[in-house]
Coordinates of C-alpha atoms in Angstrom, one line a residue:
Chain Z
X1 CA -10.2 -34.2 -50.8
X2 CA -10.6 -32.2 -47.7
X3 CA -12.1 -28.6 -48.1
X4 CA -10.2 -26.9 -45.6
X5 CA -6.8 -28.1 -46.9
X6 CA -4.7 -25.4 -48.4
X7 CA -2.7 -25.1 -51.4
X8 CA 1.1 -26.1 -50.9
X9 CA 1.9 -22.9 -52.3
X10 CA -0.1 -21.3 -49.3
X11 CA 1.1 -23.3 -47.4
X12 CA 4.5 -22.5 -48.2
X13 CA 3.4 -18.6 -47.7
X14 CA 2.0 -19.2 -44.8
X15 CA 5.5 -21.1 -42.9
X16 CA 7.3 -18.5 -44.3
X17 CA 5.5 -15.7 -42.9
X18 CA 5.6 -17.9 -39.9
X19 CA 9.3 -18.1 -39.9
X20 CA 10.2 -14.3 -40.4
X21 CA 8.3 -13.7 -37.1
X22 CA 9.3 -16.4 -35.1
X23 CA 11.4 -15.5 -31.4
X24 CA 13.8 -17.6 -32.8
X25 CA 16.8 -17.0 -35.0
X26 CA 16.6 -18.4 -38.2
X27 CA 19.0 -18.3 -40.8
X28 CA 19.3 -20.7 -43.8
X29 CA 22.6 -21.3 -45.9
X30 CA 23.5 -23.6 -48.6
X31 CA 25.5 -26.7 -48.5
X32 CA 29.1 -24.4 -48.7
X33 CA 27.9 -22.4 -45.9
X34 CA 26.9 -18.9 -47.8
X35 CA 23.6 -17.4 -46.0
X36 CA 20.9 -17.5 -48.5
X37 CA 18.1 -15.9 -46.1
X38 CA 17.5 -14.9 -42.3
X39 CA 14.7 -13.7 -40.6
X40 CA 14.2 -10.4 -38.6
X41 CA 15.3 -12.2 -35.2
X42 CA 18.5 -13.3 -36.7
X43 CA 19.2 -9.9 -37.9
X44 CA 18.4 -8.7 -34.5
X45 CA 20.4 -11.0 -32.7
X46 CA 23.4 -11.1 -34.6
X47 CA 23.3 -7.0 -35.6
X48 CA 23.6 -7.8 -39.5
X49 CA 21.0 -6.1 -41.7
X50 CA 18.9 -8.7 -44.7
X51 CA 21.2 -6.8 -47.0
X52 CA 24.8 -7.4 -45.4
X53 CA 24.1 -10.8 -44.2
X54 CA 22.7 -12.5 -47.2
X55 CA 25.7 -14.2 -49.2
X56 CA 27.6 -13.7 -46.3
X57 CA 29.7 -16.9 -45.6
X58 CA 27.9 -18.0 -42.1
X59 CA 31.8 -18.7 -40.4
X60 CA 31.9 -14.4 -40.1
X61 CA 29.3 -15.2 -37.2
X62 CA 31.6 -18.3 -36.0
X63 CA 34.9 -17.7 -33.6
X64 CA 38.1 -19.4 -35.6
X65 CA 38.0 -22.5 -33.9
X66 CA 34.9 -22.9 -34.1
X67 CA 34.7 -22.7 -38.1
X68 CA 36.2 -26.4 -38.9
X69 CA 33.2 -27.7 -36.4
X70 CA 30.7 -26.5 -38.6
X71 CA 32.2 -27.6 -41.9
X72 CA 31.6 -31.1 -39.8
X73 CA 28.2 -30.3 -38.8
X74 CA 26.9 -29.4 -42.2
X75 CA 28.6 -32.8 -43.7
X76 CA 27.2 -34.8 -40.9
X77 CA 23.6 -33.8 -41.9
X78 CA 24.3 -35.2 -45.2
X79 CA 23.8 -38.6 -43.1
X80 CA 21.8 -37.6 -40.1
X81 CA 19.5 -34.7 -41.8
X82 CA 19.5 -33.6 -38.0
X83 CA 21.9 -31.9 -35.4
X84 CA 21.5 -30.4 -31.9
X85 CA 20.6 -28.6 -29.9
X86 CA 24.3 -27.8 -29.7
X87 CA 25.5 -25.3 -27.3
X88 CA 27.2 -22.9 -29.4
X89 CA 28.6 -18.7 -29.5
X90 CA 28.6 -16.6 -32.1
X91 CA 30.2 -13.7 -33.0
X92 CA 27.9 -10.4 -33.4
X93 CA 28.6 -7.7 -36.1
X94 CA 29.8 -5.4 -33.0
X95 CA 32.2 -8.2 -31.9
X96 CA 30.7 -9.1 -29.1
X97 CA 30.0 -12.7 -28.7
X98 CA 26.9 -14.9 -27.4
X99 CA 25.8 -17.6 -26.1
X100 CA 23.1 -19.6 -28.6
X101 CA 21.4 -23.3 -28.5
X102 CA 21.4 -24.6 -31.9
X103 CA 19.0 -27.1 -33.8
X104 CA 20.1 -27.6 -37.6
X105 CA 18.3 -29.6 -40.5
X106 CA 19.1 -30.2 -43.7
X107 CA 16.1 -29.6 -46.2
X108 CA 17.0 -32.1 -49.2
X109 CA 17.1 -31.2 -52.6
X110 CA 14.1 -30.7 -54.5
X111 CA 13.6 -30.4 -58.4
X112 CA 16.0 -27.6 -59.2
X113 CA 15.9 -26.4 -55.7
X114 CA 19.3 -27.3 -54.3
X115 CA 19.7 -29.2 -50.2
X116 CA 19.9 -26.1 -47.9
X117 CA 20.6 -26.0 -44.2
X118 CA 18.6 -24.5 -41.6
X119 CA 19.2 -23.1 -38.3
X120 CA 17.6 -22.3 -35.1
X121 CA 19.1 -20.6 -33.1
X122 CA 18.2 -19.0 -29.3
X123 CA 20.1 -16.5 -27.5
X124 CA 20.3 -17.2 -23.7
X125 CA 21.0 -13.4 -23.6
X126 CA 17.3 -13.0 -25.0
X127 CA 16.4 -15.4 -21.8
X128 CA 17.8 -12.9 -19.9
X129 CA 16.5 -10.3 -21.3
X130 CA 13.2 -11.9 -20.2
X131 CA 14.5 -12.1 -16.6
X132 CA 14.9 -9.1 -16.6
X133 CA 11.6 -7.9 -17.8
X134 CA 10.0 -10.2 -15.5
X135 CA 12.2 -8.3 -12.5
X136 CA 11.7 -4.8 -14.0
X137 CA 7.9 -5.6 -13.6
X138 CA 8.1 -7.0 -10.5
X139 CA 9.9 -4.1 -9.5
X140 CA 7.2 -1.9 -11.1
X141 CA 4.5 -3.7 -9.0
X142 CA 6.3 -3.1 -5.9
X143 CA 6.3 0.4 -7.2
X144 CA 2.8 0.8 -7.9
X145 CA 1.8 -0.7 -4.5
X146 CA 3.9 0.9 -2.2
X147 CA 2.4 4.5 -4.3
X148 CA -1.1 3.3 -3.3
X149 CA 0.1 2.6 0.2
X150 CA 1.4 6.0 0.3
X151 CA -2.1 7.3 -1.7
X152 CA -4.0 5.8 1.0
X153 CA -1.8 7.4 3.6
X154 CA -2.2 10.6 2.4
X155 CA -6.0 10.1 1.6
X156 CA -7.0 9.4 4.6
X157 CA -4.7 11.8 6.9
X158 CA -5.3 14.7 4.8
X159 CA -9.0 14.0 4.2
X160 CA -9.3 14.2 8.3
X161 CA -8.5 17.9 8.7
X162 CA -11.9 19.3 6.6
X163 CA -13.8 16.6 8.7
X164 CA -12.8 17.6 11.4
X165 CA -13.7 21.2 10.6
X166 CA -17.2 19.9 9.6
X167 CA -17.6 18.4 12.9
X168 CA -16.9 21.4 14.9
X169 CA -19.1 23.7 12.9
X170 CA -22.1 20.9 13.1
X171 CA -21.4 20.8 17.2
X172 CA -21.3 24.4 17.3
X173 CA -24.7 24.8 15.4
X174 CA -26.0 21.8 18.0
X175 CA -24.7 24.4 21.3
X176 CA -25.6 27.6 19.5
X177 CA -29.3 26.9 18.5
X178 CA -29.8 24.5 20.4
X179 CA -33.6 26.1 21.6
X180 CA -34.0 28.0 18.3
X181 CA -34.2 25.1 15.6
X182 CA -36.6 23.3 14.3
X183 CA -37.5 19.6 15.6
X184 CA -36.6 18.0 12.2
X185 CA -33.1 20.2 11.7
X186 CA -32.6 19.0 14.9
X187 CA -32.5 15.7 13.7
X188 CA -30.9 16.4 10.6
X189 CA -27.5 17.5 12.4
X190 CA -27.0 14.7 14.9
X191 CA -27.8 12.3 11.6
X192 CA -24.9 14.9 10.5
X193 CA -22.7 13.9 12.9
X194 CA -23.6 10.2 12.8
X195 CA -22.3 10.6 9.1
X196 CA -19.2 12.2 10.6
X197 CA -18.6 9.3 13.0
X198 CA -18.8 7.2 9.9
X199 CA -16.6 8.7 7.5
X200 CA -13.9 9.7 10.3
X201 CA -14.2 5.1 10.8
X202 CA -13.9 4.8 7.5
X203 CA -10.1 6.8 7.0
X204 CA -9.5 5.2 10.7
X205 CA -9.6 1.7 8.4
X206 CA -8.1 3.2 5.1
X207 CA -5.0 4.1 7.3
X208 CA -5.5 0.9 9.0
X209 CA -5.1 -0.8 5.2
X210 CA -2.3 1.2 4.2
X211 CA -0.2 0.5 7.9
X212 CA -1.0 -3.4 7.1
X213 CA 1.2 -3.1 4.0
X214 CA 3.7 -1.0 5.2
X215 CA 4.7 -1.2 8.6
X216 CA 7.3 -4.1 9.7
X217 CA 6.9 -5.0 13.3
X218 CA 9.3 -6.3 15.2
X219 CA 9.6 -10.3 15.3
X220 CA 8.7 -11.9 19.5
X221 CA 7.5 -15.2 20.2
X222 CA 3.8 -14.9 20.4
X223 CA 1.3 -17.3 22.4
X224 CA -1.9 -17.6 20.3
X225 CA -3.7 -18.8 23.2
X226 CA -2.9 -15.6 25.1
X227 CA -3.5 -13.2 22.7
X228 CA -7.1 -15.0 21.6
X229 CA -7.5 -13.9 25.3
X230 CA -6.9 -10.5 25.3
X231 CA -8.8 -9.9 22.0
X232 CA -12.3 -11.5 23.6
X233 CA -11.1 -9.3 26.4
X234 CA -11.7 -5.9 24.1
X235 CA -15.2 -7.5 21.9
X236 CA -18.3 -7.0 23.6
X237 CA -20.6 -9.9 22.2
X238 CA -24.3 -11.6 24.0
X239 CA -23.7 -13.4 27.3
X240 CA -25.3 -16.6 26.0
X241 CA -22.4 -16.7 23.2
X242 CA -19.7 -18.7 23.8
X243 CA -16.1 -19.1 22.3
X244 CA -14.7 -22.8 22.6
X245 CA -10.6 -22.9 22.0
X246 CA -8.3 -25.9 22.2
X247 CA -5.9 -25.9 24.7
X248 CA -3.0 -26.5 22.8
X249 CA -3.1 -23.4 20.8
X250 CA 0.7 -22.8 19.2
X251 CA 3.2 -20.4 20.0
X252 CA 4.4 -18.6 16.9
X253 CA 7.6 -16.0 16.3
X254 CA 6.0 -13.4 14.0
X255 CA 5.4 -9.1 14.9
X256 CA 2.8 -9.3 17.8
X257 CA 0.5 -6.1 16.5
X258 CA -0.6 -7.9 12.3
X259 CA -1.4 -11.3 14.1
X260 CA -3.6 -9.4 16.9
X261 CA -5.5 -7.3 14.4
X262 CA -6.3 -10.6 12.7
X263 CA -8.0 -12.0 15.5
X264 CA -9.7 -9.0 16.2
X265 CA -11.4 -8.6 13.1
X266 CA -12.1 -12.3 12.7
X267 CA -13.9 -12.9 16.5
X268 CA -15.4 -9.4 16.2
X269 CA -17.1 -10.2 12.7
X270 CA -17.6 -13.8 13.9
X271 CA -19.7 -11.7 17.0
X272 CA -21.3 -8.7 15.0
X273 CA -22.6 -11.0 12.2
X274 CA -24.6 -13.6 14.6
X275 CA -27.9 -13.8 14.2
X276 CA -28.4 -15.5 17.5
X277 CA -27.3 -14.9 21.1
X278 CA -26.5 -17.9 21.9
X279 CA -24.3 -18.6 18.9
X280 CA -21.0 -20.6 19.1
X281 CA -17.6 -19.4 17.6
X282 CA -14.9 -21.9 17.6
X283 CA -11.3 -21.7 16.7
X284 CA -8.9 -24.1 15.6
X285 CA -5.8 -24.9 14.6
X286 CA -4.0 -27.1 12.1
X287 CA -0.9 -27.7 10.2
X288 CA -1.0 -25.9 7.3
X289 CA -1.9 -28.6 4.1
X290 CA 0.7 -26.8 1.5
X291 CA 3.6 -28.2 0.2
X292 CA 4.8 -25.7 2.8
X293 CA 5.4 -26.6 6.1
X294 CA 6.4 -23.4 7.3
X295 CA 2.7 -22.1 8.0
X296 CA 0.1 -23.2 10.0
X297 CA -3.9 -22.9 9.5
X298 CA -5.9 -21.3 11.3
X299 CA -10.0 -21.3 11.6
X300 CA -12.4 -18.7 13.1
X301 CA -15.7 -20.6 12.5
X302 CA -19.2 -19.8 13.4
X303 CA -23.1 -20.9 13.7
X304 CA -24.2 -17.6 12.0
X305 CA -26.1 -17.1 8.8
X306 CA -23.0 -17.8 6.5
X307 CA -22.2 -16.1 3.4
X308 CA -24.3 -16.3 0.4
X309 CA -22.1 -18.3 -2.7
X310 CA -22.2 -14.9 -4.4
X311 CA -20.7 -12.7 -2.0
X312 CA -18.2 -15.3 -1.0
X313 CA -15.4 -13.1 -2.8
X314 CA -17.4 -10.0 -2.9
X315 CA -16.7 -10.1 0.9
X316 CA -12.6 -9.4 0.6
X317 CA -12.5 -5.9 -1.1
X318 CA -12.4 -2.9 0.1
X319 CA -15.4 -1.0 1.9
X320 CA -17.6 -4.0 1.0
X321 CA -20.5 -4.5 3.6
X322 CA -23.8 -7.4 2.8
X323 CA -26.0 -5.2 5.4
X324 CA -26.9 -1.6 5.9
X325 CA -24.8 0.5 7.8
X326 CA -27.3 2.0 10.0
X327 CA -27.6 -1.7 11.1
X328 CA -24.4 -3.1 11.9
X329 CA -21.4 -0.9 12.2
X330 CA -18.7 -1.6 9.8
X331 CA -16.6 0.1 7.5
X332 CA -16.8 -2.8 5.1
X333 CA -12.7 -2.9 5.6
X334 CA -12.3 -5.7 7.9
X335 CA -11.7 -8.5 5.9
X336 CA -9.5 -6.5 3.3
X337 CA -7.4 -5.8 6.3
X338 CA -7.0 -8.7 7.6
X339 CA -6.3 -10.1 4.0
X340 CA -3.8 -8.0 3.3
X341 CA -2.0 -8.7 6.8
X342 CA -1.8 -12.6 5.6
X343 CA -0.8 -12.1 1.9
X344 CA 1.9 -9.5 3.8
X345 CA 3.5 -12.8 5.3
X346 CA 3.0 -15.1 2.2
X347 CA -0.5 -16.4 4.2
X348 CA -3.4 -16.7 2.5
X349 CA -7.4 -15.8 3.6
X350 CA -9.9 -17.5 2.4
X351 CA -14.1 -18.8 3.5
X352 CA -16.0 -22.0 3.4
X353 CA -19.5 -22.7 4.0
X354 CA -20.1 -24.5 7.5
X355 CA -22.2 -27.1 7.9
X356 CA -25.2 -27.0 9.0
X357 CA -25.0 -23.2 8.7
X358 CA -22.1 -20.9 9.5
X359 CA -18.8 -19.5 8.2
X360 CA -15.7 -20.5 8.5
X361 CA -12.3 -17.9 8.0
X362 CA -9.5 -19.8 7.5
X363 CA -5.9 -18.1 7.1
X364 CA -2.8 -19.6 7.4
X365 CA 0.1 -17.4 9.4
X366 CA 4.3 -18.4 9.2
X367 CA 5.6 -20.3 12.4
X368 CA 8.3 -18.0 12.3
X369 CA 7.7 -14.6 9.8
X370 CA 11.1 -13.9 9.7
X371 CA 12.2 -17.2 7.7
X372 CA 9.4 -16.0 5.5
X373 CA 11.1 -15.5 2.2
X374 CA 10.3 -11.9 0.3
X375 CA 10.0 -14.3 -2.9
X376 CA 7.7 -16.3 -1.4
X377 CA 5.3 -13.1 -0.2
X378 CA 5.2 -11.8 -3.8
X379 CA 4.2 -15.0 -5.5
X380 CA 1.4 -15.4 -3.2
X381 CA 0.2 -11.6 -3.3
X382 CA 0.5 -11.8 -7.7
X383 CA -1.3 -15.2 -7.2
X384 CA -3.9 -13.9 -5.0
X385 CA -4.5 -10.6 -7.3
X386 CA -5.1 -12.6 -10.6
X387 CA -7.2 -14.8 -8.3
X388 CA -9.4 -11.9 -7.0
X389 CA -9.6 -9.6 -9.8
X390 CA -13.4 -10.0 -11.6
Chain G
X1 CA 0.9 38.1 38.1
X2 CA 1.6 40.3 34.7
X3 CA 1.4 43.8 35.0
X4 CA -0.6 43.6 31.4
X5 CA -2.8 41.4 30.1
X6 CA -1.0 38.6 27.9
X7 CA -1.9 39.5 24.4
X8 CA -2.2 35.9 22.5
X9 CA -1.1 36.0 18.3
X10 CA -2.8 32.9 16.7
X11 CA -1.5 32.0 13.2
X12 CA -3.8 29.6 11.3
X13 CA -5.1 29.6 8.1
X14 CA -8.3 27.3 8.7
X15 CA -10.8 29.7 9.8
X16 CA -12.8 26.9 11.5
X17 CA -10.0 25.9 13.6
X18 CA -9.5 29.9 14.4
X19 CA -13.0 30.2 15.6
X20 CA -12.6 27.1 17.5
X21 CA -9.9 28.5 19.3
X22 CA -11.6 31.4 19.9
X23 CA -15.0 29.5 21.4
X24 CA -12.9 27.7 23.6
X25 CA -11.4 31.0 25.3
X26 CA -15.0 32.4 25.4
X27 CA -16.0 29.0 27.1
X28 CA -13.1 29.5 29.7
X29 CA -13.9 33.2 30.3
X30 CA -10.5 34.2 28.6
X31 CA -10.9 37.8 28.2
X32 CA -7.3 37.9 26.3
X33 CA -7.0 39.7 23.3
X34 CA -6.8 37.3 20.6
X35 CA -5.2 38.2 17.3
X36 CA -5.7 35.9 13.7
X37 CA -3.2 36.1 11.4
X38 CA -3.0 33.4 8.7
X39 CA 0.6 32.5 8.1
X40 CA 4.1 33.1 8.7
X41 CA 4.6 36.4 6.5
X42 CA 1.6 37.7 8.0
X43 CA 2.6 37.0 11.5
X44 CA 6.2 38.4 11.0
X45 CA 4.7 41.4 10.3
X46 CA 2.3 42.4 12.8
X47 CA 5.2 41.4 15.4
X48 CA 7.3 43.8 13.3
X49 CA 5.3 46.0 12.8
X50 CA 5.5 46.1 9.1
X51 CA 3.0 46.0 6.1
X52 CA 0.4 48.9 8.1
X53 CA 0.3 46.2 10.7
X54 CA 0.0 47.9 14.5
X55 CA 3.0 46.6 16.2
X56 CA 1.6 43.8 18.9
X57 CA 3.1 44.8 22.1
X58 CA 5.0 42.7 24.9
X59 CA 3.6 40.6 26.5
X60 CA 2.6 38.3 23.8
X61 CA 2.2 34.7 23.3
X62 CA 2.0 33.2 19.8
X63 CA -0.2 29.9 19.2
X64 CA 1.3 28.4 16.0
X65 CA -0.2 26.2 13.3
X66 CA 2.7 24.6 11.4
X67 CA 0.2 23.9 8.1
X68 CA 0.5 26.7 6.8
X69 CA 0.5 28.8 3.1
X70 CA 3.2 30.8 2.3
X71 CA 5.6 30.7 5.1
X72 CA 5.3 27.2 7.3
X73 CA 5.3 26.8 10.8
X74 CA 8.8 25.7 10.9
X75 CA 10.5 28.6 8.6
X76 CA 8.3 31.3 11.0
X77 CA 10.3 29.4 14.1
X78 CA 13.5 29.7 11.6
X79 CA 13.1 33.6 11.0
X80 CA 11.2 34.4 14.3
X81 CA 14.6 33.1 16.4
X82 CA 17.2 34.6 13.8
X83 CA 15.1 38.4 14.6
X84 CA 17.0 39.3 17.7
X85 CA 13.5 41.4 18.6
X86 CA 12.0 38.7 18.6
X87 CA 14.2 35.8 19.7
X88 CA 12.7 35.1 22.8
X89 CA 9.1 34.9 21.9
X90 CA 7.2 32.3 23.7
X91 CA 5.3 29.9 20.9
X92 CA 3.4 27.2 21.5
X93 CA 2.7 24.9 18.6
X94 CA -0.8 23.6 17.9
X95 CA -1.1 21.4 15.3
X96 CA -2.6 18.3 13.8
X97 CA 0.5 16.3 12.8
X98 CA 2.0 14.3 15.2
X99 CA 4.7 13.4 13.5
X100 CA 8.2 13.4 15.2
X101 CA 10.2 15.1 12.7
X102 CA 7.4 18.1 13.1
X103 CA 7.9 17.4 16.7
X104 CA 12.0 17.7 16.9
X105 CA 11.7 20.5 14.3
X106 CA 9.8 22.9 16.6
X107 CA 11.5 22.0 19.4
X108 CA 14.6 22.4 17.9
X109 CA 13.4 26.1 17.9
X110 CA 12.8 26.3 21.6
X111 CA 9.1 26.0 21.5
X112 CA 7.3 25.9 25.1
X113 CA 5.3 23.4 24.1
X114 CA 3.7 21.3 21.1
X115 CA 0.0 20.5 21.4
X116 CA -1.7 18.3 19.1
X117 CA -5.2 19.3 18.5
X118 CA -7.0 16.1 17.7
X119 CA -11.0 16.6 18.3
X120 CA -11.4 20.0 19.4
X121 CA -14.0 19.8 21.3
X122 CA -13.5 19.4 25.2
X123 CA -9.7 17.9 24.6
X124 CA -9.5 21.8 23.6
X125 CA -10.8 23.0 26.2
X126 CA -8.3 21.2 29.0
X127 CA -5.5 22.7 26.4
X128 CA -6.7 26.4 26.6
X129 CA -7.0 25.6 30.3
X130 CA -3.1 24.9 30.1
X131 CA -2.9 28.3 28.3
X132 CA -4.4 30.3 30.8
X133 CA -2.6 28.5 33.8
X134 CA 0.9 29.5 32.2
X135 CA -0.2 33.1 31.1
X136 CA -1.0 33.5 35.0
X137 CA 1.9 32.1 36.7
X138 CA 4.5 32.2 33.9
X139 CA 6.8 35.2 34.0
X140 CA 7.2 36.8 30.2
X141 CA 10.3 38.4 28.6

């Protein structure tokens, strides 16, 4: 005999326990349709309480015509044991009626235990009650974000006035004593005012990431070619380095300003985080693989150092930099940027490992952003938070 | 040319920001009295008069923060042009926010000019520059 197997009197415990907590209504009645027991979600669905709806004939939750039906059902499962699911309505104790899908079983006789018929029954209201859960939190999470957006917003403009006080007082000192201080306080204040320069960057990107969620821009067709162009136009980067793009770049209809800032931060990190002068950066295009073919991939890849397996996520949040900033100047916002431009537009961001050595950025960007649907954008950002969250 | 010497009413609460102003009249050899007050209630007195405030004499000009504790910017412009003393004050605003509705707001209230102060440094010098140009030519009430 196994071990593990339980008594059937526990066992009997146990599925009852089981039953009074289940979503699902359950309500069991004997052969002449008198309710010998419910659980709680029966009493919550139909309004009864235990009290008022034991020996209660089960036809006070059934419409008139619908009371001769069930006198059928219950003899039919004399032969069948088994009916359903049957699209039913009941009748609630406040009048109303609803919808249910019905499974009933007969449980046989047993000893002295009379046959019995059981019930399940599910409410599509409760469905929709669901539903509407699932919208109120979607709502919430719009909520939420747009209240960071407007955090950020308000972060970073109103932490710029005190700065800027701070930098006028430090210049001020820098004029005023400018033959009186020592050598090393000397140095001490322009490292000041490097610190300044840094932290004024820094709310420069924190607004930056704030505008990528909220602004809308208006829709123009845009040639990728051209605006690759004018980016390289504004990076400074070694002679020896060298960009190679096809020639049939696409031509997309999407907000010209999100796209741009993309590239932007893509070449420029592509350029800033070569260890070499002579390093290559190519671009290139694709249809995107997704079941979607509204989107097409893009690739900003590079002969630099790569990205270490570990950082390879670490890389996407905020104010996240691999080097010192005294080294290369960053805010560390870049990346969150540009991936919140693409998750704006249902896109996604992601790296891979080139080979031999290098990175490659790939995002994928809507043909046309305004047949981008607003569903679409949300599943991808709430698949993209789970996805990124440690 | 004025027959006086334009007196000029700052109101700004950020001291900083006062004593940048008043660097960058000292850099431009501005010899104009310059008056600190730092808000709206405060200013409304001193051009009234009121509170033991010394009444500041025509010709004035008032630089105006719109930032500002107690009474704004904005509700200063408000009370300033409903004070038929003071109606036709010249203001000029200088501010941080360049946002529009600030923008339409003040000129709503017939300022001569709104100047966003982004770095102060030499950008605040070519404004005072401005200041002093219109002081010199400009004709006051």
């Amino acid at each position: 005999m196994n071990q593990r197997s339980t008594s059937d009197c526990t066992t009997h415990r146990l599925l009852g326990r089981a039953a009074v907590l289940a979503m699902d209504a359950i309500v069991i009645q004997d052969t002449e349709g008198i309710i010998l027991t419910l659980n709680d979600s029966a009493c919550r669905l139909y309004g009864y309480s235990e009290q008022e709806a034991v020996g209660m004939p089960f036809d006070n939750l059934l419409s008139s015509q619908h009371r001769q039906q069930w006198q059928q059902i219950r003899d039919s499962l004399h032969v069948n044991h088994m009916a359903g699911p049957i699209l039913d309505s009941r009748i609630r104790r406040d009048g109303t009626h609803i919808q249910v899908r019905v499974t009933a079983t007969l449980i046989p006789a047993q000893g002295d235990d009379p046959s019995v018929v059981c019930t399940i029954e599910r409410s599509d209201a409760a469905q929709t009650g669901s539903q509407q859960a699932l919208d109120a939190a979607r709502a919430g999470l719009a909520q939420s974000q747009a209240d960071l957006d407007d955090f950020a917003y308000v972060a970073s403009h109103d932490l710029r006035a005190p700065l800027r006080g701070i930098r006028n007082l430090s210049q001020w000192i820098t004029e005023d004593a400018a033959g009186v201080l020592p050598e090393q306080s000397a140095r001490h204040l322009d490292q000041l005012i490097g610190r300044i320069d840094r932290m004024e960057r820094l709310l420069d990107d924190l607004l930056q990431f704030s505008r990528a969620g909220r602004e809308r821009h208006p829709v123009e067709i845009v040639d990728v070619n051209d605006m690759i162009t004018e980016v390289l136009s504004l990076i400074d980067r070694p002679e020896g380095m060298t960009l190679e793009i096809p020639d049939n770049m696409p031509a997309l209809r999407t907000g010209r300003v999100p796209l741009q800032q993309v590239w932007m931060n893509l070449i420029s990190n592509a350029v800033k985080h070569h260890d070499h002068n002579d390093g290559r950066i190519m671009i290139t295009w694709r249809p995107a693989q997704a079941a979607s073919n509204r989107y097409v991939e893009f690739a900003v890849a590079d002969d630099g150092p790569g990205v270490e397996p570990r950082y390879r996520e670490k890389i996407f949040q905020m104010f996240q930099t691999l080097r010192p900033r005294d080294q290369v100047e960053g805010s560390g916002m870049g990346l969150a940027i540009v991936r919140r431009l693409v998750q704006g537009r249902g896109g996604k961001l992601w790296y891979e490992p080139a080979h031999p050595r290098g990175s490659v950025f790939r995002f994928t960007w809507p043909w046309d952003t305004a047949k981008t649907h607003q569903t679409e954008v949300i599943a991808h950002a709430v698949e993209n938070r789970t996805s990124t969250v440690d | 040319m004025q027959s006086k010497t334009v007196q000029v009413l700052l109101i700004e609460d950020d001291e900083v920001d006062a004593e940048g102003v008043r660097r960058a009249f000292d850099k431009k050899h501005i010899a104009n009295p310059l008056m600190v007050v730092q808000d709206g209630v405060e200013a409304l007195a001193v051009l009234r008069g009121e509170q033991g405030f010394q009444k500041l004499h025509r010709p004035f000009m008032i630089l105006l923060d719109l930032n500002l504790p107690r009474m704004n910017g904005i509700e200063f412009l408000q009370q300033l042009r409903a004070d038929a003393n003071l109606k036709d004050s010249i203001v000029f605003v200088l501010t941080t926010s360049a946002d529009t509705e600030d923008k339409k707001a003040a000129y709503d209230y017939n300022v001569a000019g709104y100047l966003v102060k982004a770095n102060v440094g030499e950008e605040f010098l070519s404004v005072t520059e401005l200041l002093d140009c219109f002081w010199r030519l400009v004709e006051f009430p």
